[in-house]
Short mmCIF file of C-alpha atoms in Angstrom, two decimals:
data_model
loop_
_atom_site.label_atom_id
_atom_site.label_comp_id
_atom_site.label_asym_id
_atom_site.label_seq_id
_atom_site.Cartn_x
_atom_site.Cartn_y
_atom_site.Cartn_z
CA MET A 175 -48.28 -80.35 -47.96
CA GLY A 176 -48.26 -80.67 -44.14
CA ASN A 177 -48.63 -77.50 -41.83
CA THR A 178 -44.84 -77.65 -40.93
CA ASP A 179 -44.14 -77.42 -44.66
CA ARG A 180 -46.93 -74.69 -45.31
CA GLN A 181 -45.17 -72.61 -42.37
CA LEU A 182 -41.78 -73.18 -43.79
CA VAL A 183 -42.81 -71.70 -47.32
CA ARG A 184 -44.53 -69.07 -45.77
CA GLY A 185 -41.22 -67.95 -43.64
CA VAL A 186 -39.06 -68.32 -46.78
CA CYS A 187 -41.57 -66.23 -48.81
CA PHE A 188 -41.41 -63.62 -45.76
CA SER A 189 -37.58 -63.55 -45.57
CA LEU A 190 -37.50 -62.84 -49.47
CA LEU A 191 -40.22 -59.91 -49.42
CA CYS A 192 -38.20 -58.48 -46.71
CA PHE A 193 -34.89 -58.89 -48.39
CA SER A 194 -36.33 -57.25 -51.32
CA ALA A 195 -38.07 -54.38 -49.49
CA SER A 196 -34.62 -53.68 -47.93
CA VAL A 197 -32.95 -53.70 -51.33
CA LEU A 198 -35.32 -51.43 -52.67
CA ALA A 199 -35.25 -49.02 -49.72
CA GLN A 200 -31.72 -48.59 -49.80
CA PRO A 201 -30.55 -45.02 -51.75
CA PRO A 202 -29.00 -45.47 -55.12
CA LEU A 203 -25.29 -45.55 -54.98
CA PRO A 204 -23.44 -42.36 -55.64
CA ILE A 205 -21.25 -41.34 -58.65
CA ARG A 206 -17.61 -40.68 -57.00
CA ALA A 207 -15.87 -38.13 -59.39
CA VAL A 208 -12.60 -37.06 -58.80
CA VAL A 209 -11.67 -33.28 -59.44
CA SER A 210 -8.40 -32.06 -58.32
CA ASP A 211 -8.08 -28.40 -57.59
CA SER A 212 -4.86 -28.31 -59.79
CA ASN A 213 -7.54 -28.26 -62.76
CA THR A 214 -7.29 -24.86 -63.77
CA PRO A 215 -10.78 -22.66 -64.00
CA PRO A 216 -13.07 -22.85 -65.75
CA TYR A 217 -12.54 -26.57 -65.61
CA ALA A 218 -13.03 -26.64 -62.00
CA MET A 219 -13.88 -23.73 -59.61
CA PHE A 220 -13.15 -24.49 -55.77
CA ASN A 221 -14.43 -22.34 -52.73
CA ALA A 222 -12.30 -21.15 -49.59
CA ARG A 223 -12.69 -24.88 -47.97
CA SER A 224 -11.46 -26.54 -51.07
CA GLN A 225 -15.23 -27.66 -52.21
CA LEU A 226 -15.99 -27.94 -56.04
CA GLN A 227 -18.62 -25.06 -56.52
CA ALA A 228 -18.75 -24.45 -60.22
CA GLY A 229 -16.86 -25.09 -63.40
CA LEU A 230 -17.11 -27.17 -66.81
CA THR A 231 -16.44 -30.31 -64.63
CA LYS A 232 -19.38 -29.82 -62.17
CA ASP A 233 -21.79 -28.74 -65.04
CA ILE A 234 -21.20 -31.73 -67.03
CA ILE A 235 -21.17 -34.36 -64.17
CA ASP A 236 -24.12 -32.62 -62.47
CA GLU A 237 -26.13 -32.95 -65.55
CA LEU A 238 -24.76 -36.58 -66.09
CA ALA A 239 -26.14 -37.51 -62.73
CA ARG A 240 -29.33 -35.48 -63.30
CA GLN A 241 -30.26 -37.48 -66.25
CA LEU A 242 -29.21 -40.67 -64.41
CA ASP A 243 -31.12 -39.82 -61.18
CA LEU A 244 -28.18 -40.43 -59.15
CA PRO A 245 -26.48 -38.51 -56.39
CA VAL A 246 -22.87 -37.27 -57.05
CA ILE A 247 -20.01 -36.89 -54.54
CA TYR A 248 -16.93 -34.87 -55.51
CA LEU A 249 -13.59 -35.81 -54.25
CA ASN A 250 -10.88 -33.32 -54.32
CA LEU A 251 -7.51 -35.07 -54.48
CA PRO A 252 -4.01 -34.26 -56.08
CA ARG A 253 -3.50 -35.29 -59.58
CA THR A 254 -1.04 -37.79 -58.74
CA ARG A 255 -3.65 -39.97 -57.10
CA VAL A 256 -6.33 -39.81 -59.52
CA GLU A 257 -5.48 -43.07 -61.32
CA GLN A 258 -4.82 -45.00 -57.85
CA TRP A 259 -8.30 -44.08 -56.68
CA LEU A 260 -9.93 -45.35 -59.74
CA ASN A 261 -7.97 -48.41 -60.03
CA GLU A 262 -8.80 -49.28 -56.68
CA GLY A 263 -12.61 -48.68 -57.24
CA GLN A 264 -12.41 -45.47 -54.66
CA ALA A 265 -14.11 -43.36 -57.27
CA GLU A 266 -15.88 -43.97 -60.46
CA LEU A 267 -14.64 -41.43 -63.06
CA ALA A 268 -12.14 -38.50 -63.60
CA CYS A 269 -12.85 -36.23 -66.39
CA PHE A 270 -10.78 -34.15 -68.79
CA LEU A 271 -7.75 -36.86 -69.32
CA ASN A 272 -6.05 -38.45 -72.10
CA PRO A 273 -4.72 -41.88 -72.22
CA ASP A 274 -1.19 -40.26 -73.30
CA TRP A 275 -1.50 -38.33 -69.78
CA VAL A 276 -1.74 -41.43 -67.47
CA VAL A 277 0.74 -43.98 -66.58
CA ALA A 278 -1.38 -47.02 -67.50
CA PRO A 279 -4.30 -46.26 -69.69
CA GLU A 280 -5.19 -49.86 -70.19
CA GLN A 281 -6.20 -50.22 -66.49
CA LEU A 282 -9.08 -47.90 -67.16
CA GLU A 283 -12.28 -47.59 -69.21
CA TRP A 284 -12.29 -44.58 -71.60
CA THR A 285 -15.45 -42.55 -72.66
CA GLY A 286 -15.57 -41.41 -76.28
CA ALA A 287 -13.72 -37.94 -76.79
CA LEU A 288 -15.93 -35.29 -75.43
CA PHE A 289 -13.90 -32.47 -77.36
CA THR A 290 -10.74 -31.27 -78.40
CA THR A 291 -8.34 -28.78 -76.60
CA GLN A 292 -5.76 -26.57 -78.07
CA GLN A 293 -2.42 -26.24 -76.12
CA LEU A 294 -0.84 -22.78 -76.20
CA MET A 295 2.36 -21.27 -75.14
CA ILE A 296 1.73 -18.08 -73.58
CA ARG A 297 4.47 -15.23 -74.11
CA ARG A 298 4.77 -11.65 -72.91
CA ARG A 299 3.32 -9.51 -75.81
CA ASP A 300 6.83 -8.08 -76.74
CA ALA A 301 8.63 -11.52 -76.74
CA GLU A 302 9.28 -13.60 -79.99
CA PRO A 303 6.69 -15.79 -80.92
CA VAL A 304 7.09 -19.63 -79.67
CA THR A 305 6.44 -21.65 -83.07
CA GLY A 306 8.50 -24.50 -82.54
CA ILE A 307 10.36 -26.64 -80.02
CA GLN A 308 13.80 -25.10 -81.08
CA HIS A 309 12.51 -21.73 -79.93
CA LEU A 310 12.30 -23.15 -76.26
CA ALA A 311 15.89 -24.27 -75.85
CA ASP A 312 17.40 -23.09 -72.63
CA LYS A 313 14.14 -21.32 -71.57
CA ARG A 314 12.06 -21.87 -68.53
CA VAL A 315 8.29 -23.17 -69.20
CA GLY A 316 5.85 -22.65 -66.56
CA THR A 317 3.76 -25.82 -66.25
CA THR A 318 1.11 -27.22 -63.57
CA TRP A 319 2.02 -29.29 -60.90
CA GLY A 320 1.27 -33.31 -61.43
CA PHE A 321 0.27 -32.60 -65.37
CA THR A 322 1.95 -34.90 -68.18
CA TYR A 323 3.30 -32.81 -71.32
CA PRO A 324 4.01 -35.72 -73.93
CA GLU A 325 5.42 -33.03 -76.61
CA LEU A 326 7.77 -31.83 -74.25
CA GLU A 327 8.90 -34.71 -71.94
CA GLN A 328 11.91 -35.61 -73.99
CA VAL A 329 13.48 -31.98 -73.66
CA PHE A 330 12.33 -31.82 -69.70
CA ARG A 331 14.25 -35.10 -69.28
CA SER A 332 17.26 -33.87 -71.08
CA GLY A 333 17.49 -30.47 -69.56
CA ASP A 334 17.44 -28.77 -72.79
CA VAL A 335 14.34 -26.99 -71.58
CA ILE A 336 13.55 -26.30 -67.97
CA ARG A 337 10.00 -27.34 -66.63
CA ASP A 338 9.00 -24.93 -63.49
CA ASP A 339 5.74 -26.04 -61.92
CA ALA A 340 3.44 -24.18 -60.23
CA HIS A 341 -0.32 -25.11 -58.84
CA SER A 342 -2.30 -22.77 -60.63
CA LEU A 343 -2.25 -20.87 -64.30
CA GLU A 344 -2.83 -17.43 -62.45
CA SER A 345 0.42 -18.05 -60.60
CA ASN A 346 2.41 -19.15 -63.96
CA LEU A 347 1.14 -15.80 -65.56
CA GLN A 348 2.07 -13.68 -62.72
CA ARG A 349 5.63 -15.19 -63.03
CA LEU A 350 5.81 -14.70 -66.63
CA LYS A 351 4.77 -10.87 -66.18
CA GLN A 352 7.59 -10.48 -63.38
CA GLY A 353 10.36 -12.22 -66.17
CA ARG A 354 10.50 -15.24 -64.08
CA LEU A 355 9.43 -17.72 -66.73
CA ASP A 356 9.88 -17.38 -70.74
CA THR A 357 6.54 -18.95 -71.41
CA VAL A 358 3.70 -20.77 -70.00
CA MET A 359 2.26 -23.77 -71.28
CA THR A 360 -1.61 -23.93 -71.01
CA VAL A 361 -4.81 -24.88 -72.83
CA ASP A 362 -7.27 -22.57 -74.47
CA LEU A 363 -10.15 -23.03 -72.29
CA SER A 364 -8.20 -21.88 -69.20
CA TYR A 365 -6.13 -19.12 -71.14
CA TYR A 366 -9.40 -17.61 -72.68
CA PHE A 367 -11.50 -17.73 -69.48
CA TYR A 368 -8.57 -16.01 -67.79
CA LEU A 369 -8.84 -13.28 -70.19
CA LYS A 370 -12.48 -13.20 -70.47
CA THR A 371 -12.76 -12.64 -66.30
CA THR A 372 -9.52 -10.56 -65.83
CA GLY A 373 -9.30 -8.43 -69.20
CA GLU A 374 -5.73 -9.04 -69.07
CA GLN A 375 -3.67 -7.64 -72.15
CA ALA A 376 0.15 -8.31 -71.21
CA PHE A 377 0.17 -11.58 -73.04
CA SER A 378 -0.15 -13.28 -76.33
CA ALA A 379 -0.77 -16.67 -77.16
CA ASP A 380 0.70 -19.29 -79.67
CA PRO A 381 -0.61 -22.75 -80.56
CA LEU A 382 1.61 -25.46 -80.07
CA TRP A 383 2.77 -26.98 -83.00
CA SER A 384 1.13 -30.44 -82.39
CA ALA A 385 -2.41 -31.40 -83.19
CA PRO A 386 -4.75 -30.58 -80.57
CA PRO A 387 -5.46 -33.68 -78.33
CA GLU A 388 -8.71 -35.16 -77.69
CA VAL A 389 -10.14 -34.76 -74.14
CA PHE A 390 -12.01 -38.07 -72.51
CA CYS A 391 -13.21 -38.80 -68.87
CA ALA A 392 -11.31 -41.97 -67.33
CA LEU A 393 -13.80 -44.60 -65.71
CA SER A 394 -12.93 -47.22 -63.30
CA LYS A 395 -12.87 -50.85 -64.48
CA HIS A 396 -13.79 -51.72 -60.75
CA ASN A 397 -17.65 -51.91 -61.54
CA LEU A 398 -17.72 -52.39 -65.48
CA GLN A 399 -21.65 -52.55 -65.52
CA THR A 400 -21.66 -48.68 -63.76
CA ALA A 401 -18.72 -48.04 -66.31
CA GLN A 402 -20.59 -48.77 -69.24
CA LEU A 403 -23.59 -46.92 -67.98
CA LEU A 404 -21.39 -43.76 -67.66
CA LYS A 405 -19.99 -44.38 -70.79
CA GLN A 406 -23.19 -44.38 -72.81
CA GLN A 407 -24.41 -41.41 -70.82
CA PHE A 408 -21.41 -39.33 -71.58
CA GLN A 409 -21.68 -40.18 -75.32
CA GLN A 410 -25.38 -38.54 -75.08
CA LEU A 411 -24.17 -35.71 -73.66
CA GLN A 412 -21.69 -35.22 -76.13
CA GLN A 413 -24.30 -35.76 -79.06
CA SER A 414 -26.92 -33.61 -77.60
CA GLY A 415 -24.57 -30.66 -77.71
CA PHE A 416 -24.76 -29.79 -74.20
CA ILE A 417 -20.76 -29.89 -73.70
CA ALA A 418 -20.50 -27.51 -76.52
CA VAL A 419 -22.78 -24.99 -75.17
CA ARG A 420 -20.91 -25.04 -71.95
CA LEU A 421 -17.42 -24.64 -73.68
CA ALA A 422 -18.78 -21.86 -75.71
CA PHE A 423 -20.06 -20.09 -72.58
CA TYR A 424 -16.76 -20.49 -70.55
CA MET A 425 -14.80 -18.89 -73.79
CA GLY A 426 -17.15 -16.09 -74.19
CA ARG A 427 -18.06 -17.52 -77.71
CA THR A 428 -21.33 -17.64 -79.51
CA LEU A 429 -22.18 -20.92 -81.12
CA PRO A 430 -23.18 -20.81 -84.94
#
């Protein structure tokens, strides 16, 4: 090998080493997690600057990121833009969804079920129980802006039941207390956390007549390798009991 060839080889090797070193020196890409402030506490709790500061979402994703040794960035988006950002690869994940609650579930990757959530119909304590859809005829139901309610979509569309959106559970319950709503639809975790933190005794809760839905995290297909890594880690979190412990904490319950 002549001097010119040796110099060429050295130059190529030096370039490869420099490239490898630059790649290794780059910080790991963060996990971008969408968390809408329409998620009621304790799923997500935001500060005055609309930054996520606590809640079940932060507990789970912070632990996920810690185990993967990756940074995490929380993106506060309206509920109606969550799917778009996942599909466009502008975020890696959004939690506490169900394939029945999104427009095109096949365009997303899904974790295994993290837990089930019982949907509740909240009423004033002196009102008649709501134990079937027939009890909602001509009633005004407090719902959350941007959320889908598959069990009631047909009667909402027909006008047999009136859907009345608000941005928060607290706002809906206040309107219920004032007599501006007949009932409020929410989930067990949010309602029992509300009771735990307020001591409110003006309401009663009736479980929805349908089976409790499972709750998942939706993952972007934009990077399938990342999606599979996150999917596996979520499974480990669920199997370890970490999620069950956090759920019990927020509901004020003790695990057996």
